[in-house]
Amino acid sequence: MVRSTTLVAAAAALSLHAHAESLYSKKSAVVQITGPEYDRVIAKSNYTSILEFYAPWCGHCKNLQPQYEKAAKSLAGIAKVAAVNCDEEINKPFCGKMGVQGFPTLKIIRPGKKPGKPTVEEYQGQRQAKAIVDIVKDKIPNIVKRITDPKLDDWLEENKESAKAILFSDKGLVSATLRTLAIDFAGIVNVAQIRKTEAAAVEKYGITAFPSLILIPAGSSEPIKYDGEINKESMVKFLSQIAPPNPDCPAPKAKKPKAKKDDKSKESKASSKFSKASASHKSDEASSAATSAAHETLEEATKPTESPTPEDFVEDTKISEEIETKPSLLSLVESSDLQASCLNEKSTTCILALLPKDETSEAATKAVASLASIHKKHDVRQTNLFPFFSVPATNPLSATIITELSLDNAEQVHLIAVHGKRAWYKKYTGKAFDATSVEQWVDGIRMGEGTKERLPESLLGSTKKEDTPEHGEL
Ligand SMILES: *[C@@H]1O[C@H](CO)[C@@H](O)[C@H](O)[C@H]1NC(C)=O
């Protein structure tokens, strides 16, 4: 008798525990979803989402929680930050179907080509708010048209019938905020970005400050200038004078029963549909179903599935810390290193800093620091940026490059971009070597802007590399 009472109490405590211990409070900026809600709230949304699969008892999940909350706050209005508690019965089939094998697992889900069929990929970055924010922002699709002076009239003509918004910016890349704004107003307002350097467009609309946003209603040529702050919420309000933005996801079906926790029939249907749930999840289900299981037993049975801190994650941290304390670039000391990395018929874009004899000269130090900081920024965001190298003056090939490309003034540091496969190069013509102007130059290369000069074949040695990894270029 005593024994069975204890069992009943244990079972009650167990089920209470399972529901009470959600890692995120109701007020949290983290959207908490259940498996059955995934399709509507995440998969069919036009937004990019990050979804955490967690278990309340998992230590790494608890460590992530404050960082994840922080990421959710800074991504508000830009991307969805969501979480699903895989310990809840209703979510187990879903977690299994998504291939979750340990906690926490983070996946980035963004709209695919077909509506409702999103692209899902595992998030492998650092479990820190900043890395999460940067990487998620980077994944947001871009439907903002980048317009140059010669293309402006055509674009205005093509979109005569619809409202248009143009952001004038001194940057070439389209920010996450503008990308999301364009998604919010897809089919309502056509959004474009024009760079400060497009003098005719800047003049046409009398733009004097950057960034500046203008709205051109359908059938009008009179732009309405926006004088608010460049933030998502106020820009949405401004564009809403045309029409309200798209809904963030389809509305729930009216028939859907309100019952939240114990919708048994739905739950069992879901389980049979996703019978492929992983073995570990099956055993979770079995152990939590056994009313005699004590809390500790449950914890013990499930604990081994907790995600260890991935090793490359630890390594990443080390690398970025190193760069933080001492900005440096990988150095190509030998001719053969340079040839194998950047100057062969298969090599793709490389940025080279050809250093003068005096590597501590002000220009050289500045150039290297600028490149290192730009690369670090991209590493943190996990964008694929082509590699940056420094080449000491003692590398015999350095002098050859300087002569062949007639780079004047051998005392100075030279920054060049080379693409072996396509046999072009571009040089940095600025004098300052500060991070901003060097970054503008790098961005121009990423965007394929500006003129490229032909790389003399004599610089492309015949070293055939087996498989040069493709570095991402926009
Ligand atoms: C998504 O974008 C399309 C336009 O591309 C729009 O028609 C739709 O309302 C948006 N929202 C949802 C939830 O699909």
Short mmCIF file of C-alpha atoms and ligand atoms in Angstrom, two decimals:
data_model
loop_
_atom_site.label_atom_id
_atom_site.label_comp_id
_atom_site.label_asym_id
_atom_site.label_seq_id
_atom_site.Cartn_x
_atom_site.Cartn_y
_atom_site.Cartn_z
CA MET A 1 0.00 0.00 0.00
CA VAL A 2 2.66 2.40 1.07
CA ARG A 3 4.64 1.42 -1.91
CA SER A 4 1.96 2.11 -4.48
CA THR A 5 1.22 5.49 -2.92
CA THR A 6 4.83 6.39 -3.40
CA LEU A 7 4.60 5.30 -7.00
CA VAL A 8 1.59 7.44 -7.66
CA ALA A 9 3.32 10.40 -6.07
CA ALA A 10 6.43 9.76 -8.10
CA ALA A 11 4.40 9.55 -11.30
CA ALA A 12 2.62 12.80 -10.48
CA ALA A 13 5.92 14.50 -9.71
CA LEU A 14 7.32 13.15 -12.94
CA SER A 15 4.61 14.48 -15.19
CA LEU A 16 4.59 17.80 -13.37
CA HIS A 17 8.31 18.01 -13.84
CA ALA A 18 8.04 17.38 -17.58
CA HIS A 19 5.67 20.26 -18.13
CA ALA A 20 6.96 22.73 -15.60
CA GLU A 21 10.54 22.73 -16.70
CA SER A 22 10.35 24.49 -19.97
CA LEU A 23 13.61 26.44 -20.31
CA TYR A 24 11.87 29.53 -21.64
CA SER A 25 9.21 31.50 -19.84
CA LYS A 26 5.96 32.56 -21.47
CA LYS A 27 7.27 36.12 -21.68
CA SER A 28 10.47 35.10 -23.42
CA ALA A 29 11.34 36.52 -26.83
CA VAL A 30 12.04 32.91 -27.83
CA VAL A 31 9.00 31.51 -29.64
CA GLN A 32 8.08 28.17 -28.11
CA ILE A 33 6.52 25.79 -30.53
CA THR A 34 5.20 22.25 -30.45
CA GLY A 35 5.92 19.68 -33.13
CA PRO A 36 2.46 19.99 -34.74
CA GLU A 37 2.91 23.78 -35.00
CA TYR A 38 6.22 23.60 -36.85
CA ASP A 39 4.72 23.38 -40.30
CA ARG A 40 2.58 26.48 -40.01
CA VAL A 41 4.75 28.68 -37.78
CA ILE A 42 8.19 27.89 -39.19
CA ALA A 43 8.11 25.86 -42.42
CA LYS A 44 5.45 28.00 -44.10
CA SER A 45 6.79 31.32 -42.86
CA ASN A 46 8.54 33.75 -45.19
CA TYR A 47 10.93 34.40 -42.34
CA THR A 48 14.20 32.70 -41.65
CA SER A 49 14.15 30.89 -38.32
CA ILE A 50 16.52 29.24 -35.94
CA LEU A 51 15.02 26.40 -33.93
CA GLU A 52 16.54 24.91 -30.82
CA PHE A 53 15.70 21.33 -29.92
CA TYR A 54 16.30 20.99 -26.22
CA ALA A 55 15.61 19.01 -23.11
CA PRO A 56 15.15 20.90 -19.85
CA TRP A 57 17.60 18.69 -17.95
CA CYS A 58 20.46 19.18 -20.39
CA GLY A 59 23.33 21.25 -19.03
CA HIS A 60 24.48 22.68 -22.38
CA CYS A 61 20.89 23.74 -23.03
CA LYS A 62 20.85 25.64 -19.75
CA ASN A 63 24.14 27.31 -20.67
CA LEU A 64 22.77 28.32 -24.03
CA GLN A 65 19.51 29.70 -22.64
CA PRO A 66 20.66 33.26 -21.71
CA GLN A 67 22.58 33.60 -24.99
CA TYR A 68 19.60 32.34 -26.94
CA GLU A 69 17.29 34.82 -25.18
CA LYS A 70 19.68 37.60 -26.08
CA ALA A 71 19.83 36.50 -29.72
CA ALA A 72 16.01 36.40 -29.82
CA LYS A 73 15.84 39.99 -28.61
CA SER A 74 18.29 41.31 -31.15
CA LEU A 75 16.73 39.37 -34.02
CA ALA A 76 13.20 40.60 -33.18
CA GLY A 77 11.44 41.53 -36.42
CA ILE A 78 14.31 40.11 -38.48
CA ALA A 79 14.27 36.36 -37.86
CA LYS A 80 12.36 33.92 -35.69
CA VAL A 81 14.18 32.44 -32.76
CA ALA A 82 12.24 29.39 -31.63
CA ALA A 83 12.62 26.42 -29.32
CA VAL A 84 10.98 23.05 -28.94
CA ASN A 85 11.11 20.97 -25.77
CA CYS A 86 11.88 17.44 -26.92
CA ASP A 87 11.04 16.05 -23.49
CA GLU A 88 7.36 16.76 -24.02
CA GLU A 89 5.45 13.76 -25.34
CA ILE A 90 3.73 15.79 -28.02
CA ASN A 91 7.08 16.88 -29.48
CA LYS A 92 8.96 13.59 -29.46
CA PRO A 93 7.84 12.35 -32.88
CA PHE A 94 8.78 15.71 -34.37
CA CYS A 95 12.23 15.80 -32.75
CA GLY A 96 12.84 12.28 -34.03
CA LYS A 97 11.70 13.10 -37.53
CA MET A 98 14.05 16.09 -37.59
CA GLY A 99 16.92 13.73 -36.84
CA VAL A 100 17.74 15.19 -33.46
CA GLN A 101 20.28 13.01 -31.71
CA GLY A 102 21.50 15.21 -28.91
CA PHE A 103 20.68 18.38 -27.07
CA PRO A 104 20.85 21.15 -27.81
CA THR A 105 20.55 20.87 -31.56
CA LEU A 106 20.10 24.09 -33.48
CA LYS A 107 18.75 24.21 -37.00
CA ILE A 108 18.36 27.14 -39.34
CA ILE A 109 15.21 26.96 -41.44
CA ARG A 110 14.64 29.33 -44.32
CA PRO A 111 12.17 29.51 -47.17
CA GLY A 112 13.09 27.31 -50.11
CA LYS A 113 12.17 27.74 -53.75
CA LYS A 114 8.83 26.01 -53.24
CA PRO A 115 6.50 27.49 -50.63
CA GLY A 116 6.24 25.32 -47.52
CA LYS A 117 9.40 23.37 -48.46
CA PRO A 118 12.09 25.15 -46.50
CA THR A 119 15.82 24.59 -46.52
CA VAL A 120 16.92 23.15 -43.20
CA GLU A 121 20.52 23.12 -42.08
CA GLU A 122 22.24 22.44 -38.84
CA TYR A 123 23.74 25.43 -37.03
CA GLN A 124 27.37 24.63 -36.27
CA GLY A 125 28.53 28.00 -35.00
CA GLN A 126 29.39 29.13 -31.52
CA ARG A 127 26.65 29.00 -28.96
CA GLN A 128 26.91 32.71 -28.28
CA ALA A 129 24.31 35.38 -28.96
CA LYS A 130 26.53 37.33 -31.33
CA ALA A 131 27.49 34.36 -33.49
CA ILE A 132 23.87 33.20 -33.65
CA VAL A 133 22.68 36.67 -34.67
CA ASP A 134 25.37 37.13 -37.32
CA ILE A 135 24.94 33.70 -38.87
CA VAL A 136 21.14 33.81 -38.93
CA LYS A 137 21.20 37.30 -40.48
CA ASP A 138 23.51 36.03 -43.14
CA LYS A 139 21.04 33.31 -44.13
CA ILE A 140 18.13 35.67 -44.80
CA PRO A 141 17.29 35.56 -48.50
CA ASN A 142 17.76 38.73 -50.51
CA ILE A 143 15.02 39.94 -52.84
CA VAL A 144 16.26 43.53 -52.73
CA LYS A 145 17.30 44.64 -56.19
CA ARG A 146 20.64 46.42 -56.34
CA ILE A 147 20.35 49.16 -58.91
CA THR A 148 23.05 51.13 -60.67
CA ASP A 149 22.66 54.39 -62.58
CA PRO A 150 22.33 52.78 -66.03
CA LYS A 151 19.66 50.35 -64.75
CA LEU A 152 17.50 52.82 -62.84
CA ASP A 153 15.17 53.92 -65.64
CA ASP A 154 14.47 50.35 -66.71
CA TRP A 155 13.68 49.33 -63.17
CA LEU A 156 11.34 52.28 -62.66
CA GLU A 157 9.61 51.47 -65.94
CA GLU A 158 9.28 47.74 -65.15
CA ASN A 159 7.71 48.49 -61.81
CA LYS A 160 5.52 51.37 -62.92
CA GLU A 161 2.41 49.63 -61.64
CA SER A 162 3.63 48.96 -58.13
CA ALA A 163 4.90 50.93 -55.20
CA LYS A 164 8.67 51.12 -54.88
CA ALA A 165 11.04 51.83 -52.06
CA ILE A 166 14.71 52.68 -52.50
CA LEU A 167 17.34 52.70 -49.83
CA PHE A 168 20.34 54.84 -50.67
CA SER A 169 23.35 53.46 -48.87
CA ASP A 170 27.08 53.93 -48.78
CA LYS A 171 27.39 50.15 -48.60
CA GLY A 172 27.29 47.64 -51.40
CA LEU A 173 25.88 44.78 -49.35
CA VAL A 174 22.21 44.68 -48.43
CA SER A 175 21.63 44.68 -44.67
CA ALA A 176 19.53 42.02 -42.94
CA THR A 177 17.04 44.70 -41.92
CA LEU A 178 16.41 45.77 -45.50
CA ARG A 179 16.26 42.17 -46.69
CA THR A 180 13.55 41.40 -44.12
CA LEU A 181 11.71 44.60 -44.93
CA ALA A 182 11.58 43.53 -48.59
CA ILE A 183 10.27 40.08 -47.56
CA ASP A 184 7.60 41.68 -45.38
CA PHE A 185 6.41 43.72 -48.34
CA ALA A 186 6.99 41.14 -51.09
CA GLY A 187 4.30 41.67 -53.72
CA ILE A 188 3.34 45.01 -52.13
CA VAL A 189 6.38 47.25 -52.40
CA ASN A 190 9.36 46.57 -54.67
CA VAL A 191 12.48 47.30 -52.68
CA ALA A 192 15.82 48.35 -54.17
CA GLN A 193 19.14 49.60 -52.90
CA ILE A 194 21.29 52.15 -54.63
CA ARG A 195 24.83 52.86 -53.65
CA LYS A 196 26.10 56.32 -52.83
CA THR A 197 28.49 56.05 -55.77
CA GLU A 198 25.57 56.08 -58.27
CA ALA A 199 25.77 59.83 -58.75
CA ALA A 200 22.90 60.25 -61.21
CA ALA A 201 20.35 58.46 -59.00
CA VAL A 202 21.56 60.29 -55.91
CA GLU A 203 21.16 63.58 -57.75
CA LYS A 204 17.78 62.66 -59.26
CA TYR A 205 16.23 62.15 -55.82
CA GLY A 206 18.24 64.85 -54.09
CA ILE A 207 19.76 62.46 -51.56
CA THR A 208 22.27 64.06 -49.24
CA ALA A 209 22.51 61.62 -46.34
CA PHE A 210 23.25 57.91 -46.28
CA PRO A 211 21.36 55.74 -45.53
CA SER A 212 18.18 57.40 -46.84
CA LEU A 213 14.90 55.70 -47.65
CA ILE A 214 12.34 56.91 -50.16
CA LEU A 215 8.96 55.53 -51.13
CA ILE A 216 7.47 55.99 -54.59
CA PRO A 217 3.75 55.14 -54.70
CA ALA A 218 2.43 53.29 -57.77
CA GLY A 219 1.87 55.55 -60.74
CA SER A 220 3.72 58.42 -59.11
CA SER A 221 7.15 59.82 -59.69
CA GLU A 222 7.07 61.94 -56.56
CA PRO A 223 9.10 60.22 -53.88
CA ILE A 224 8.09 60.42 -50.23
CA LYS A 225 11.17 60.87 -48.10
CA TYR A 226 11.49 58.93 -44.89
CA ASP A 227 12.81 60.94 -42.00
CA GLY A 228 12.58 58.36 -39.22
CA GLU A 229 15.24 56.14 -37.79
CA ILE A 230 16.74 53.34 -39.84
CA ASN A 231 15.21 50.54 -37.82
CA LYS A 232 12.89 47.77 -38.82
CA GLU A 233 9.81 48.76 -36.87
CA SER A 234 9.64 52.38 -38.00
CA MET A 235 10.46 51.48 -41.60
CA VAL A 236 7.61 48.93 -41.60
CA LYS A 237 5.27 51.68 -40.37
CA PHE A 238 6.48 53.99 -43.12
CA LEU A 239 5.91 51.44 -45.90
CA SER A 240 2.54 50.47 -44.39
CA GLN A 241 1.04 53.65 -45.80
CA ILE A 242 0.85 51.63 -49.05
CA ALA A 243 -0.63 48.48 -47.46
CA PRO A 244 0.00 46.41 -44.35
CA PRO A 245 2.90 43.93 -44.57
CA ASN A 246 2.45 40.22 -45.34
CA PRO A 247 1.54 38.02 -42.38
CA ASP A 248 4.57 36.40 -40.82
CA CYS A 249 3.01 32.93 -41.26
CA PRO A 250 -0.38 31.51 -42.22
CA ALA A 251 -3.09 32.01 -39.59
CA PRO A 252 -4.02 28.96 -37.52
CA LYS A 253 -7.02 27.03 -38.83
CA ALA A 254 -10.16 28.12 -37.05
CA LYS A 255 -11.17 24.50 -36.40
CA LYS A 256 -8.01 23.67 -34.54
CA PRO A 257 -8.84 22.58 -30.99
CA LYS A 258 -7.52 24.88 -28.32
CA ALA A 259 -6.37 22.02 -26.07
CA LYS A 260 -2.66 22.53 -25.56
CA LYS A 261 -1.16 19.84 -23.45
CA ASP A 262 -3.17 16.68 -23.63
CA ASP A 263 -4.42 16.37 -27.11
CA LYS A 264 -4.13 12.60 -27.05
CA SER A 265 -5.72 11.82 -30.38
CA LYS A 266 -3.53 14.25 -32.29
CA GLU A 267 -0.51 13.04 -30.49
CA SER A 268 -0.97 9.38 -31.32
CA LYS A 269 -1.74 10.20 -34.93
CA ALA A 270 1.48 12.17 -35.10
CA SER A 271 3.45 9.29 -33.59
CA SER A 272 2.22 6.78 -36.11
CA LYS A 273 2.97 9.13 -38.95
CA PHE A 274 6.54 9.64 -37.85
CA SER A 275 7.26 6.09 -36.81
CA LYS A 276 10.85 6.53 -37.92
CA ALA A 277 11.64 8.34 -34.69
CA SER A 278 15.11 7.45 -33.55
CA ALA A 279 15.74 4.60 -31.20
CA SER A 280 16.87 6.90 -28.42
CA HIS A 281 13.62 8.77 -28.59
CA LYS A 282 11.70 5.54 -28.45
CA SER A 283 13.52 4.61 -25.31
CA ASP A 284 12.82 8.06 -23.89
CA GLU A 285 9.19 7.51 -24.55
CA ALA A 286 9.35 4.11 -22.97
CA SER A 287 11.08 5.33 -19.86
CA SER A 288 8.84 8.31 -19.31
CA ALA A 289 5.80 6.16 -19.95
CA ALA A 290 6.81 3.77 -17.23
CA THR A 291 5.13 5.28 -14.21
CA SER A 292 7.45 3.45 -11.88
CA ALA A 293 10.51 5.20 -13.24
CA ALA A 294 12.00 7.56 -10.74
CA HIS A 295 13.14 10.98 -11.87
CA GLU A 296 16.79 10.02 -11.56
CA THR A 297 16.29 6.97 -13.71
CA LEU A 298 14.76 9.08 -16.43
CA GLU A 299 17.60 11.52 -16.26
CA GLU A 300 20.15 8.76 -16.35
CA ALA A 301 18.52 7.04 -19.29
CA THR A 302 18.43 10.19 -21.36
CA LYS A 303 21.58 11.95 -20.29
CA PRO A 304 24.00 10.19 -22.64
CA THR A 305 22.32 11.87 -25.59
CA GLU A 306 23.33 15.31 -24.43
CA SER A 307 25.42 17.01 -27.10
CA PRO A 308 29.01 17.27 -26.08
CA THR A 309 30.57 20.60 -26.85
CA PRO A 310 31.70 19.94 -30.40
CA GLU A 311 35.44 19.89 -30.79
CA ASP A 312 35.61 22.23 -33.72
CA PHE A 313 33.54 24.62 -31.70
CA VAL A 314 36.26 24.73 -29.08
CA GLU A 315 38.86 25.19 -31.75
CA ASP A 316 36.90 28.03 -33.34
CA THR A 317 36.89 29.89 -30.10
CA LYS A 318 40.62 29.53 -29.79
CA ILE A 319 41.28 30.81 -33.26
CA SER A 320 39.13 33.88 -32.92
CA GLU A 321 40.64 34.68 -29.55
CA GLU A 322 44.05 34.50 -31.08
CA ILE A 323 43.10 36.92 -33.81
CA GLU A 324 41.56 39.21 -31.30
CA THR A 325 44.74 39.63 -29.36
CA LYS A 326 47.11 39.72 -32.28
CA PRO A 327 45.83 40.58 -35.72
CA SER A 328 47.77 38.51 -38.18
CA LEU A 329 47.39 36.77 -41.49
CA LEU A 330 48.72 33.46 -42.64
CA SER A 331 52.04 34.13 -44.27
CA LEU A 332 53.13 32.54 -47.54
CA VAL A 333 56.85 32.38 -47.05
CA GLU A 334 57.99 30.23 -49.97
CA SER A 335 57.30 30.73 -53.67
CA SER A 336 55.81 27.26 -53.75
CA ASP A 337 53.32 28.14 -50.96
CA LEU A 338 52.12 31.14 -52.89
CA GLN A 339 51.95 29.18 -56.11
CA ALA A 340 50.00 26.33 -54.53
CA SER A 341 47.57 28.55 -52.64
CA CYS A 342 46.80 31.38 -55.02
CA LEU A 343 48.72 31.36 -58.25
CA ASN A 344 47.79 28.33 -60.28
CA GLU A 345 45.25 27.48 -62.95
CA LYS A 346 42.79 26.14 -60.43
CA SER A 347 43.03 28.70 -57.66
CA THR A 348 40.08 30.97 -56.94
CA THR A 349 40.07 34.39 -55.33
CA CYS A 350 42.84 35.18 -52.83
CA ILE A 351 43.70 38.48 -51.26
CA LEU A 352 47.43 39.04 -50.91
CA ALA A 353 49.21 41.63 -48.87
CA LEU A 354 52.66 41.97 -50.43
CA LEU A 355 54.71 43.29 -47.57
CA PRO A 356 57.68 45.65 -47.87
CA LYS A 357 61.06 44.71 -46.37
CA ASP A 358 60.17 46.69 -43.31
CA GLU A 359 57.13 44.77 -42.17
CA THR A 360 56.65 47.13 -39.26
CA SER A 361 56.11 50.17 -41.46
CA GLU A 362 52.93 52.01 -40.64
CA ALA A 363 51.18 51.16 -43.92
CA ALA A 364 52.06 47.46 -43.70
CA THR A 365 50.92 47.14 -40.09
CA LYS A 366 47.69 48.92 -40.87
CA ALA A 367 46.97 46.89 -43.99
CA VAL A 368 47.52 43.59 -42.20
CA ALA A 369 45.41 44.67 -39.22
CA SER A 370 42.59 45.78 -41.53
CA LEU A 371 42.58 42.51 -43.45
CA ALA A 372 42.74 40.46 -40.26
CA SER A 373 39.80 42.31 -38.73
CA ILE A 374 37.71 41.97 -41.89
CA HIS A 375 38.40 38.27 -42.07
CA LYS A 376 37.61 37.81 -38.44
CA LYS A 377 34.27 39.51 -38.91
CA HIS A 378 33.38 37.08 -41.67
CA ASP A 379 34.63 34.10 -39.69
CA VAL A 380 32.36 35.02 -36.83
CA ARG A 381 29.45 35.22 -39.25
CA GLN A 382 30.56 32.03 -40.97
CA THR A 383 30.26 33.62 -44.37
CA ASN A 384 32.53 32.01 -46.88
CA LEU A 385 35.08 34.62 -47.65
CA PHE A 386 38.08 33.94 -49.83
CA PRO A 387 41.38 33.57 -47.97
CA PHE A 388 43.71 36.45 -47.10
CA PHE A 389 47.48 35.94 -46.97
CA SER A 390 50.49 38.06 -46.33
CA VAL A 391 53.57 37.60 -48.49
CA PRO A 392 56.90 38.69 -47.02
CA ALA A 393 59.34 40.57 -49.24
CA THR A 394 61.71 37.62 -48.86
CA ASN A 395 59.36 35.42 -50.88
CA PRO A 396 61.08 35.54 -54.31
CA LEU A 397 57.74 35.47 -56.09
CA SER A 398 56.75 38.73 -54.42
CA ALA A 399 59.28 40.73 -56.42
CA THR A 400 58.20 38.98 -59.61
CA ILE A 401 54.56 39.94 -59.00
CA ILE A 402 55.51 43.54 -58.28
CA THR A 403 57.45 43.73 -61.54
CA GLU A 404 54.96 41.84 -63.69
CA LEU A 405 51.99 43.86 -62.48
CA SER A 406 54.06 47.08 -62.51
CA LEU A 407 53.12 47.86 -58.94
CA ASP A 408 55.02 51.03 -58.27
CA ASN A 409 56.90 51.98 -55.16
CA ALA A 410 58.43 48.82 -53.80
CA GLU A 411 58.78 50.39 -50.35
CA GLN A 412 55.04 50.25 -49.87
CA VAL A 413 52.66 47.46 -48.99
CA HIS A 414 50.52 46.26 -51.91
CA LEU A 415 47.10 44.70 -51.62
CA ILE A 416 45.97 42.65 -54.58
CA ALA A 417 43.22 40.17 -55.28
CA VAL A 418 44.09 37.37 -57.67
CA HIS A 419 42.02 34.68 -59.32
CA GLY A 420 44.21 32.06 -60.95
CA LYS A 421 41.49 30.08 -62.70
CA ARG A 422 40.02 33.14 -64.39
CA ALA A 423 43.41 34.83 -64.67
CA TRP A 424 42.51 38.24 -63.31
CA TYR A 425 43.78 40.52 -60.61
CA LYS A 426 42.64 43.72 -58.97
CA LYS A 427 44.68 46.09 -56.95
CA TYR A 428 43.78 48.23 -54.01
CA THR A 429 44.48 51.77 -55.13
CA GLY A 430 43.75 53.57 -51.87
CA LYS A 431 46.49 55.13 -49.81
CA ALA A 432 45.02 54.82 -46.35
CA PHE A 433 44.78 51.04 -45.65
CA ASP A 434 42.23 51.66 -42.91
CA ALA A 435 39.65 48.94 -42.24
CA THR A 436 36.76 50.85 -43.82
CA SER A 437 38.33 51.54 -47.17
CA VAL A 438 39.96 48.12 -47.36
CA GLU A 439 36.60 46.53 -46.53
CA GLN A 440 34.93 48.51 -49.30
CA TRP A 441 37.51 47.19 -51.69
CA VAL A 442 36.99 43.61 -50.46
CA ASP A 443 33.20 43.99 -50.73
CA GLY A 444 33.62 45.23 -54.28
CA ILE A 445 35.50 42.04 -55.09
CA ARG A 446 32.80 39.95 -53.42
CA MET A 447 30.19 41.69 -55.55
CA GLY A 448 32.26 41.33 -58.70
CA GLU A 449 32.36 45.10 -59.12
CA GLY A 450 34.92 47.19 -60.91
CA THR A 451 37.38 46.34 -63.64
CA LYS A 452 39.66 43.37 -63.46
CA GLU A 453 43.03 43.30 -65.05
CA ARG A 454 44.52 40.33 -66.80
CA LEU A 455 46.92 38.28 -64.73
CA PRO A 456 50.01 37.47 -66.82
CA GLU A 457 50.23 33.77 -67.51
CA SER A 458 53.86 33.77 -66.46
CA LEU A 459 52.65 34.20 -62.87
CA LEU A 460 50.52 31.09 -63.01
CA GLY A 461 52.91 28.25 -62.44
CA SER A 462 52.01 24.87 -63.81
CA THR A 463 51.56 23.37 -60.35
CA LYS A 464 48.35 21.42 -60.64
CA LYS A 465 46.61 21.13 -57.35
CA GLU A 466 44.41 18.15 -56.79
CA ASP A 467 41.35 19.88 -55.49
CA THR A 468 41.36 23.54 -54.62
CA PRO A 469 38.39 24.18 -52.38
CA GLU A 470 35.93 26.62 -53.90
CA HIS A 471 35.71 29.72 -51.82
CA GLY A 472 32.35 31.33 -51.82
CA GLU A 473 31.96 34.45 -53.84
CA LEU A 474 28.87 36.48 -54.36
C1 LIG B 1 4.93 35.44 -48.06
O1 LIG B 1 5.26 36.14 -49.25
C2 LIG B 1 4.30 36.13 -50.26
C3 LIG B 1 4.81 36.93 -51.43
O2 LIG B 1 6.04 36.42 -51.88
C4 LIG B 1 2.98 36.67 -49.75
O3 LIG B 1 2.00 36.56 -50.75
C5 LIG B 1 2.54 35.95 -48.50
O4 LIG B 1 1.39 36.55 -47.97
C6 LIG B 1 3.66 36.01 -47.48
N1 LIG B 1 3.28 35.40 -46.22
C7 LIG B 1 3.04 34.11 -46.03
C8 LIG B 1 2.72 33.69 -44.65
O5 LIG B 1 3.09 33.29 -46.91
#
